[in-house]
Amino acid sequence: MKITLLGTGDAPGTPTINCSCPACTDAKNPGSKSRRTRFSILVSTDLGNVLIDTSPDMREQLLRSNVSRVDAVVWTHGHYDHYGGFAEFYRVQSNVPVYGIQETVDYITNIYFFLTASKNYVKFYEPFSLIGLEFSLFEVKHFPEKHPAGIVISDGKHKIVISGDCEVDIPQESLDYIQNPDLFIADAIVPEFMDVKKHMNSDHAFETAKKIGAKNTVFTHLSHYYKPYDIDCKNYPLAYDGMSFEF
Ligand SMILES: [Zn+2]
Ligand SMILES: [Zn+2]
Ligand SMILES: [Zn+2]
């Protein structure tokens, strides 16, 4: 399987509109890894493509990564930066199979009532199969969302854990469920000297990676409060748009 981080930014993305901080300034240089579109992850095998969340930047992301068809979408939660691009399926694909906690799937498909979607409700900790892989959702906390989810993906040999947007206070049942991943893709929206209640900062993400015994960790959902990529990639395992992992 191949995991591609299509979008590694937070809700406003980097550059943020009307900001001239060091990260946003660097992000305006062609090819800069500080430039971050909104959150989405592509999971691919020989059998197809699954999108984790539908970034508002989805069209550009799919074109950039040459994805001709999306076989399924799995949503983590109902925040705009994670579902806004679902409308980009308009007149491109219909009846896209969508997966998630019932409240999340209903909330998003109601907003995009003019699109047809094939709805699949899943429950926390109950695996389902897509493109030859096993996916499952685990519960996290992400105020004020009622049922935000992280995602576990397995090919039978490797385990990938995506934290989703989450606070450091992950329920114990979930911590037990996500032990020993080969790769932990962690929300780490800001560096450790800042605190954002709804998300983990870099210290929280490191702490969680240690708690679950992650073999490899990468930070995503990154804001412009980090220094430009080339500087802060020496201090943190920062992801960048287009970064990929093969298992
Ligand atoms: Zn900025
Ligand atoms: Zn969120
Ligand atoms: Zn988000």
PDB file of C-alpha atoms and ligand atoms in Angstrom:
ATOM      1  CA  MET A   1       0.000   0.000   0.000  1.00  0.00           C
ATOM      2  CA  LYS A   2       0.996   3.564  -0.586  1.00  0.00           C
ATOM      3  CA  ILE A   3       0.042   6.428   1.730  1.00  0.00           C
ATOM      4  CA  THR A   4       0.299   9.933   0.258  1.00  0.00           C
ATOM      5  CA  LEU A   5      -0.221  13.012   2.402  1.00  0.00           C
ATOM      6  CA  LEU A   6      -2.104  15.160  -0.114  1.00  0.00           C
ATOM      7  CA  GLY A   7      -2.718  18.059   2.263  1.00  0.00           C
ATOM      8  CA  THR A   8      -0.767  18.727   5.467  1.00  0.00           C
ATOM      9  CA  GLY A   9      -2.093  22.137   6.477  1.00  0.00           C
ATOM     10  CA  ASP A  10      -4.551  23.310   9.119  1.00  0.00           C
ATOM     11  CA  ALA A  11      -7.934  24.897   8.361  1.00  0.00           C
ATOM     12  CA  PRO A  12      -6.675  28.211   6.892  1.00  0.00           C
ATOM     13  CA  GLY A  13      -3.724  26.533   5.093  1.00  0.00           C
ATOM     14  CA  THR A  14      -0.265  28.031   4.527  1.00  0.00           C
ATOM     15  CA  PRO A  15       0.148  30.649   3.231  1.00  0.00           C
ATOM     16  CA  THR A  16      -2.744  31.983   5.252  1.00  0.00           C
ATOM     17  CA  ILE A  17      -4.617  34.767   3.473  1.00  0.00           C
ATOM     18  CA  ASN A  18      -3.254  38.214   4.427  1.00  0.00           C
ATOM     19  CA  CYS A  19      -0.314  36.891   6.494  1.00  0.00           C
ATOM     20  CA  SER A  20       3.346  37.746   5.983  1.00  0.00           C
ATOM     21  CA  CYS A  21       4.913  35.650   8.767  1.00  0.00           C
ATOM     22  CA  PRO A  22       8.131  33.721   7.938  1.00  0.00           C
ATOM     23  CA  ALA A  23       6.296  30.468   7.064  1.00  0.00           C
ATOM     24  CA  CYS A  24       3.719  32.217   4.878  1.00  0.00           C
ATOM     25  CA  THR A  25       6.415  34.261   3.129  1.00  0.00           C
ATOM     26  CA  ASP A  26       8.465  31.118   2.454  1.00  0.00           C
ATOM     27  CA  ALA A  27       5.328  29.291   1.274  1.00  0.00           C
ATOM     28  CA  LYS A  28       4.956  31.783  -1.574  1.00  0.00           C
ATOM     29  CA  ASN A  29       8.267  30.636  -3.132  1.00  0.00           C
ATOM     30  CA  PRO A  30       7.763  28.135  -5.984  1.00  0.00           C
ATOM     31  CA  GLY A  31       8.155  24.545  -4.783  1.00  0.00           C
ATOM     32  CA  SER A  32       8.361  25.507  -1.104  1.00  0.00           C
ATOM     33  CA  LYS A  33       7.523  22.702   1.330  1.00  0.00           C
ATOM     34  CA  SER A  34       6.067  25.344   3.663  1.00  0.00           C
ATOM     35  CA  ARG A  35       3.109  25.586   1.281  1.00  0.00           C
ATOM     36  CA  ARG A  36       0.359  23.430   2.768  1.00  0.00           C
ATOM     37  CA  THR A  37      -3.096  22.663   1.425  1.00  0.00           C
ATOM     38  CA  ARG A  38      -5.903  21.465   3.687  1.00  0.00           C
ATOM     39  CA  PHE A  39      -6.073  17.941   5.166  1.00  0.00           C
ATOM     40  CA  SER A  40      -6.450  14.868   3.006  1.00  0.00           C
ATOM     41  CA  ILE A  41      -4.662  11.521   2.733  1.00  0.00           C
ATOM     42  CA  LEU A  42      -4.665   9.140  -0.242  1.00  0.00           C
ATOM     43  CA  VAL A  43      -4.409   5.403   0.405  1.00  0.00           C
ATOM     44  CA  SER A  44      -3.683   3.329  -2.708  1.00  0.00           C
ATOM     45  CA  THR A  45      -3.228  -0.329  -3.613  1.00  0.00           C
ATOM     46  CA  ASP A  46      -3.429  -2.215  -6.928  1.00  0.00           C
ATOM     47  CA  LEU A  47      -7.149  -2.484  -6.208  1.00  0.00           C
ATOM     48  CA  GLY A  48      -7.912   1.229  -5.982  1.00  0.00           C
ATOM     49  CA  ASN A  49      -7.792   4.565  -4.188  1.00  0.00           C
ATOM     50  CA  VAL A  50      -9.326   5.608  -0.878  1.00  0.00           C
ATOM     51  CA  LEU A  51      -9.410   9.203   0.311  1.00  0.00           C
ATOM     52  CA  ILE A  52      -9.216   9.956   4.004  1.00  0.00           C
ATOM     53  CA  ASP A  53     -11.189  13.222   4.225  1.00  0.00           C
ATOM     54  CA  THR A  54     -12.084  15.460   1.303  1.00  0.00           C
ATOM     55  CA  SER A  55     -10.008  18.621   1.601  1.00  0.00           C
ATOM     56  CA  PRO A  56     -11.380  21.898   0.224  1.00  0.00           C
ATOM     57  CA  ASP A  57      -8.241  21.672  -1.978  1.00  0.00           C
ATOM     58  CA  MET A  58      -9.209  18.221  -3.252  1.00  0.00           C
ATOM     59  CA  ARG A  59      -9.430  19.045  -6.946  1.00  0.00           C
ATOM     60  CA  GLU A  60      -5.886  20.394  -7.059  1.00  0.00           C
ATOM     61  CA  GLN A  61      -4.618  17.500  -4.931  1.00  0.00           C
ATOM     62  CA  LEU A  62      -6.153  14.827  -7.181  1.00  0.00           C
ATOM     63  CA  LEU A  63      -4.822  16.482 -10.324  1.00  0.00           C
ATOM     64  CA  ARG A  64      -1.363  16.854  -8.778  1.00  0.00           C
ATOM     65  CA  SER A  65      -1.196  13.198  -7.774  1.00  0.00           C
ATOM     66  CA  ASN A  66      -2.763  11.855 -10.991  1.00  0.00           C
ATOM     67  CA  VAL A  67      -5.696  10.142  -9.301  1.00  0.00           C
ATOM     68  CA  SER A  68      -8.238   9.286 -11.969  1.00  0.00           C
ATOM     69  CA  ARG A  69     -10.815   7.641  -9.732  1.00  0.00           C
ATOM     70  CA  VAL A  70     -11.667   7.586  -6.033  1.00  0.00           C
ATOM     71  CA  ASP A  71     -13.155   4.239  -4.933  1.00  0.00           C
ATOM     72  CA  ALA A  72     -14.184   5.362  -1.457  1.00  0.00           C
ATOM     73  CA  VAL A  73     -14.017   8.237   1.007  1.00  0.00           C
ATOM     74  CA  VAL A  74     -13.572   7.796   4.761  1.00  0.00           C
ATOM     75  CA  TRP A  75     -14.386  10.858   6.865  1.00  0.00           C
ATOM     76  CA  THR A  76     -12.844  11.510  10.281  1.00  0.00           C
ATOM     77  CA  HIS A  77     -15.214  14.305  11.332  1.00  0.00           C
ATOM     78  CA  GLY A  78     -17.473  17.061  10.098  1.00  0.00           C
ATOM     79  CA  HIS A  79     -15.183  20.095  10.006  1.00  0.00           C
ATOM     80  CA  TYR A  80     -15.042  22.106   6.796  1.00  0.00           C
ATOM     81  CA  ASP A  81     -11.292  21.609   6.240  1.00  0.00           C
ATOM     82  CA  HIS A  82     -11.951  17.826   6.165  1.00  0.00           C
ATOM     83  CA  TYR A  83     -15.067  17.635   3.990  1.00  0.00           C
ATOM     84  CA  GLY A  84     -15.311  20.881   1.953  1.00  0.00           C
ATOM     85  CA  GLY A  85     -13.925  19.285  -1.236  1.00  0.00           C
ATOM     86  CA  PHE A  86     -16.602  16.630  -1.466  1.00  0.00           C
ATOM     87  CA  ALA A  87     -18.446  19.001  -3.791  1.00  0.00           C
ATOM     88  CA  GLU A  88     -15.511  18.653  -6.212  1.00  0.00           C
ATOM     89  CA  PHE A  89     -16.984  15.298  -7.197  1.00  0.00           C
ATOM     90  CA  TYR A  90     -19.773  17.228  -8.910  1.00  0.00           C
ATOM     91  CA  ARG A  91     -20.095  15.945 -12.506  1.00  0.00           C
ATOM     92  CA  VAL A  92     -16.853  13.980 -12.119  1.00  0.00           C
ATOM     93  CA  GLN A  93     -17.991  10.946 -10.135  1.00  0.00           C
ATOM     94  CA  SER A  94     -21.393   9.990  -8.775  1.00  0.00           C
ATOM     95  CA  ASN A  95     -22.496   7.617  -6.035  1.00  0.00           C
ATOM     96  CA  VAL A  96     -19.079   7.786  -4.381  1.00  0.00           C
ATOM     97  CA  PRO A  97     -19.058   5.324  -1.469  1.00  0.00           C
ATOM     98  CA  VAL A  98     -18.555   7.250   1.778  1.00  0.00           C
ATOM     99  CA  TYR A  99     -17.713   5.774   5.174  1.00  0.00           C
ATOM    100  CA  GLY A 100     -17.792   7.182   8.677  1.00  0.00           C
ATOM    101  CA  ILE A 101     -19.666   7.438  11.945  1.00  0.00           C
ATOM    102  CA  GLN A 102     -23.368   7.880  11.126  1.00  0.00           C
ATOM    103  CA  GLU A 103     -23.653  11.435  12.481  1.00  0.00           C
ATOM    104  CA  THR A 104     -20.627  12.545  10.467  1.00  0.00           C
ATOM    105  CA  VAL A 105     -21.773  10.939   7.202  1.00  0.00           C
ATOM    106  CA  ASP A 106     -25.312  12.318   7.579  1.00  0.00           C
ATOM    107  CA  TYR A 107     -24.074  15.819   8.452  1.00  0.00           C
ATOM    108  CA  ILE A 108     -21.806  16.066   5.393  1.00  0.00           C
ATOM    109  CA  THR A 109     -24.107  14.396   2.869  1.00  0.00           C
ATOM    110  CA  ASN A 110     -26.955  16.679   4.022  1.00  0.00           C
ATOM    111  CA  ILE A 111     -24.825  19.728   3.248  1.00  0.00           C
ATOM    112  CA  TYR A 112     -24.056  18.290  -0.199  1.00  0.00           C
ATOM    113  CA  PHE A 113     -27.640  17.135  -0.806  1.00  0.00           C
ATOM    114  CA  PHE A 114     -27.219  17.883  -4.545  1.00  0.00           C
ATOM    115  CA  LEU A 115     -24.651  15.083  -4.877  1.00  0.00           C
ATOM    116  CA  THR A 116     -25.415  11.397  -4.733  1.00  0.00           C
ATOM    117  CA  ALA A 117     -23.309   9.380  -2.332  1.00  0.00           C
ATOM    118  CA  SER A 118     -23.437   5.766  -1.319  1.00  0.00           C
ATOM    119  CA  LYS A 119     -23.553   5.988   2.488  1.00  0.00           C
ATOM    120  CA  ASN A 120     -21.876   3.432   4.739  1.00  0.00           C
ATOM    121  CA  TYR A 121     -22.196   3.845   8.500  1.00  0.00           C
ATOM    122  CA  VAL A 122     -19.411   2.322  10.560  1.00  0.00           C
ATOM    123  CA  LYS A 123     -18.881   1.990  14.303  1.00  0.00           C
ATOM    124  CA  PHE A 124     -15.778   2.678  16.350  1.00  0.00           C
ATOM    125  CA  TYR A 125     -13.345  -0.266  16.568  1.00  0.00           C
ATOM    126  CA  GLU A 126     -15.243  -2.315  13.940  1.00  0.00           C
ATOM    127  CA  PRO A 127     -13.042  -3.049  10.904  1.00  0.00           C
ATOM    128  CA  PHE A 128     -14.277  -2.818   7.324  1.00  0.00           C
ATOM    129  CA  SER A 129     -12.524  -3.757   4.057  1.00  0.00           C
ATOM    130  CA  LEU A 130     -11.642  -1.470   1.162  1.00  0.00           C
ATOM    131  CA  ILE A 131      -9.140  -1.979  -1.694  1.00  0.00           C
ATOM    132  CA  GLY A 132      -7.754  -5.104  -0.019  1.00  0.00           C
ATOM    133  CA  LEU A 133      -6.980  -3.295   3.256  1.00  0.00           C
ATOM    134  CA  GLU A 134      -8.646  -3.259   6.641  1.00  0.00           C
ATOM    135  CA  PHE A 135      -9.788   0.134   7.924  1.00  0.00           C
ATOM    136  CA  SER A 136     -11.249   0.981  11.314  1.00  0.00           C
ATOM    137  CA  LEU A 137     -12.176   4.107  13.233  1.00  0.00           C
ATOM    138  CA  PHE A 138     -11.239   4.850  16.831  1.00  0.00           C
ATOM    139  CA  GLU A 139     -12.709   7.490  19.093  1.00  0.00           C
ATOM    140  CA  VAL A 140     -10.786  10.685  19.873  1.00  0.00           C
ATOM    141  CA  LYS A 141     -11.699  14.009  21.472  1.00  0.00           C
ATOM    142  CA  HIS A 142     -11.915  17.157  19.347  1.00  0.00           C
ATOM    143  CA  PHE A 143     -14.211  19.752  20.859  1.00  0.00           C
ATOM    144  CA  PRO A 144     -17.023  20.485  19.992  1.00  0.00           C
ATOM    145  CA  GLU A 145     -17.367  17.453  17.671  1.00  0.00           C
ATOM    146  CA  LYS A 146     -19.421  14.681  19.283  1.00  0.00           C
ATOM    147  CA  HIS A 147     -17.916  11.685  17.461  1.00  0.00           C
ATOM    148  CA  PRO A 148     -14.522  12.589  15.958  1.00  0.00           C
ATOM    149  CA  ALA A 149     -12.465   9.643  14.731  1.00  0.00           C
ATOM    150  CA  GLY A 150      -8.917   8.589  14.075  1.00  0.00           C
ATOM    151  CA  ILE A 151      -8.227   5.808  11.572  1.00  0.00           C
ATOM    152  CA  VAL A 152      -6.252   2.557  11.617  1.00  0.00           C
ATOM    153  CA  ILE A 153      -5.247   0.987   8.304  1.00  0.00           C
ATOM    154  CA  SER A 154      -3.739  -2.484   8.020  1.00  0.00           C
ATOM    155  CA  ASP A 155      -2.548  -4.679   5.163  1.00  0.00           C
ATOM    156  CA  GLY A 156      -2.172  -7.619   7.535  1.00  0.00           C
ATOM    157  CA  LYS A 157       1.548  -6.940   8.013  1.00  0.00           C
ATOM    158  CA  HIS A 158       1.713  -3.204   8.665  1.00  0.00           C
ATOM    159  CA  LYS A 159      -0.334  -0.899  10.850  1.00  0.00           C
ATOM    160  CA  ILE A 160      -0.833   2.779  10.061  1.00  0.00           C
ATOM    161  CA  VAL A 161      -2.491   5.078  12.594  1.00  0.00           C
ATOM    162  CA  ILE A 162      -3.908   8.471  11.635  1.00  0.00           C
ATOM    163  CA  SER A 163      -4.825  10.507  14.717  1.00  0.00           C
ATOM    164  CA  GLY A 164      -7.329  12.718  12.911  1.00  0.00           C
ATOM    165  CA  ASP A 165      -7.909  16.096  14.524  1.00  0.00           C
ATOM    166  CA  CYS A 166      -7.574  15.304  18.196  1.00  0.00           C
ATOM    167  CA  GLU A 167      -6.789  16.546  21.655  1.00  0.00           C
ATOM    168  CA  VAL A 168      -4.010  14.888  23.641  1.00  0.00           C
ATOM    169  CA  ASP A 169      -6.601  13.295  25.918  1.00  0.00           C
ATOM    170  CA  ILE A 170      -7.256  10.166  23.800  1.00  0.00           C
ATOM    171  CA  PRO A 171      -9.625   7.619  25.429  1.00  0.00           C
ATOM    172  CA  GLN A 172      -7.828   4.602  26.928  1.00  0.00           C
ATOM    173  CA  GLU A 173      -9.783   2.129  24.746  1.00  0.00           C
ATOM    174  CA  SER A 174      -8.394   3.928  21.699  1.00  0.00           C
ATOM    175  CA  LEU A 175      -4.838   4.046  23.077  1.00  0.00           C
ATOM    176  CA  ASP A 176      -5.024   0.266  23.544  1.00  0.00           C
ATOM    177  CA  TYR A 177      -6.401  -0.146  20.020  1.00  0.00           C
ATOM    178  CA  ILE A 178      -3.679   1.870  18.266  1.00  0.00           C
ATOM    179  CA  GLN A 179      -0.601   0.311  19.909  1.00  0.00           C
ATOM    180  CA  ASN A 180       2.601  -0.365  17.949  1.00  0.00           C
ATOM    181  CA  PRO A 181       1.933   1.269  14.585  1.00  0.00           C
ATOM    182  CA  ASP A 182       4.574   1.192  11.857  1.00  0.00           C
ATOM    183  CA  LEU A 183       3.590   4.767  11.055  1.00  0.00           C
ATOM    184  CA  PHE A 184       1.777   7.323  13.205  1.00  0.00           C
ATOM    185  CA  ILE A 185       0.396  10.310  11.288  1.00  0.00           C
ATOM    186  CA  ALA A 186      -0.255  12.791  14.067  1.00  0.00           C
ATOM    187  CA  ASP A 187      -2.127  16.066  14.379  1.00  0.00           C
ATOM    188  CA  ALA A 188       0.484  18.501  15.744  1.00  0.00           C
ATOM    189  CA  ILE A 189      -1.002  21.827  14.760  1.00  0.00           C
ATOM    190  CA  VAL A 190       1.411  24.084  16.673  1.00  0.00           C
ATOM    191  CA  PRO A 191       4.877  23.884  18.283  1.00  0.00           C
ATOM    192  CA  GLU A 192       5.170  23.055  21.988  1.00  0.00           C
ATOM    193  CA  PHE A 193       5.307  26.696  23.158  1.00  0.00           C
ATOM    194  CA  MET A 194       1.699  27.139  22.051  1.00  0.00           C
ATOM    195  CA  ASP A 195      -1.472  25.424  23.118  1.00  0.00           C
ATOM    196  CA  VAL A 196      -4.602  24.884  21.061  1.00  0.00           C
ATOM    197  CA  LYS A 197      -7.314  23.201  23.086  1.00  0.00           C
ATOM    198  CA  LYS A 198      -8.871  21.211  20.221  1.00  0.00           C
ATOM    199  CA  HIS A 199      -5.588  19.777  18.880  1.00  0.00           C
ATOM    200  CA  MET A 200      -2.269  18.286  20.000  1.00  0.00           C
ATOM    201  CA  ASN A 201       0.800  20.503  19.966  1.00  0.00           C
ATOM    202  CA  SER A 202       4.189  19.010  19.056  1.00  0.00           C
ATOM    203  CA  ASP A 203       4.914  17.854  22.624  1.00  0.00           C
ATOM    204  CA  HIS A 204       1.502  16.178  22.850  1.00  0.00           C
ATOM    205  CA  ALA A 205       2.115  14.393  19.551  1.00  0.00           C
ATOM    206  CA  PHE A 206       5.572  13.188  20.656  1.00  0.00           C
ATOM    207  CA  GLU A 207       4.098  12.054  23.983  1.00  0.00           C
ATOM    208  CA  THR A 208       1.296  10.107  22.249  1.00  0.00           C
ATOM    209  CA  ALA A 209       3.745   8.539  19.775  1.00  0.00           C
ATOM    210  CA  LYS A 210       5.771   7.281  22.743  1.00  0.00           C
ATOM    211  CA  LYS A 211       2.680   6.033  24.582  1.00  0.00           C
ATOM    212  CA  ILE A 212       1.602   3.884  21.629  1.00  0.00           C
ATOM    213  CA  GLY A 213       5.123   2.764  20.698  1.00  0.00           C
ATOM    214  CA  ALA A 214       5.072   4.209  17.165  1.00  0.00           C
ATOM    215  CA  LYS A 215       8.001   3.022  15.013  1.00  0.00           C
ATOM    216  CA  ASN A 216       7.827   6.119  12.825  1.00  0.00           C
ATOM    217  CA  THR A 217       5.956   9.381  13.387  1.00  0.00           C
ATOM    218  CA  VAL A 218       5.104  12.247  11.090  1.00  0.00           C
ATOM    219  CA  PHE A 219       3.393  15.510  12.037  1.00  0.00           C
ATOM    220  CA  THR A 220       0.543  16.878   9.955  1.00  0.00           C
ATOM    221  CA  HIS A 221      -2.369  19.392  10.098  1.00  0.00           C
ATOM    222  CA  LEU A 222       0.390  21.999  10.516  1.00  0.00           C
ATOM    223  CA  SER A 223      -0.155  25.717  10.976  1.00  0.00           C
ATOM    224  CA  HIS A 224       1.997  28.673   9.940  1.00  0.00           C
ATOM    225  CA  TYR A 225       3.221  28.969  13.542  1.00  0.00           C
ATOM    226  CA  TYR A 226       6.023  26.548  12.691  1.00  0.00           C
ATOM    227  CA  LYS A 227       9.135  28.091  11.146  1.00  0.00           C
ATOM    228  CA  PRO A 228       9.653  27.578   7.387  1.00  0.00           C
ATOM    229  CA  TYR A 229       9.910  23.862   6.524  1.00  0.00           C
ATOM    230  CA  ASP A 230      13.660  23.819   5.805  1.00  0.00           C
ATOM    231  CA  ILE A 231      14.379  25.176   9.301  1.00  0.00           C
ATOM    232  CA  ASP A 232      11.831  23.357  11.454  1.00  0.00           C
ATOM    233  CA  CYS A 233      12.120  19.964   9.712  1.00  0.00           C
ATOM    234  CA  LYS A 234      15.344  19.662  11.732  1.00  0.00           C
ATOM    235  CA  ASN A 235      13.381  20.072  14.988  1.00  0.00           C
ATOM    236  CA  TYR A 236      10.191  18.123  14.227  1.00  0.00           C
ATOM    237  CA  PRO A 237       9.171  15.266  11.872  1.00  0.00           C
ATOM    238  CA  LEU A 238       7.166  17.664   9.698  1.00  0.00           C
ATOM    239  CA  ALA A 239       5.142  16.321   6.805  1.00  0.00           C
ATOM    240  CA  TYR A 240       4.792  18.197   3.537  1.00  0.00           C
ATOM    241  CA  ASP A 241       2.227  18.024   0.746  1.00  0.00           C
ATOM    242  CA  GLY A 242       2.928  15.037  -1.508  1.00  0.00           C
ATOM    243  CA  MET A 243       5.022  13.143   1.060  1.00  0.00           C
ATOM    244  CA  SER A 244       4.460   9.408   0.627  1.00  0.00           C
ATOM    245  CA  PHE A 245       5.164   6.105   2.379  1.00  0.00           C
ATOM    246  CA  GLU A 246       5.161   2.630   0.848  1.00  0.00           C
ATOM    247  CA  PHE A 247       4.581  -0.611   2.695  1.00  0.00           C
TER     248      PHE A 247
HETATM  249 ZN    ZN B   1       1.530  33.196   8.350  1.00  0.00          ZN
HETATM  250 ZN    ZN B   2     -11.413  19.521  13.108  1.00  0.00          ZN
HETATM  251 ZN    ZN B   3      -8.871  20.072  10.753  1.00  0.00          ZN
END
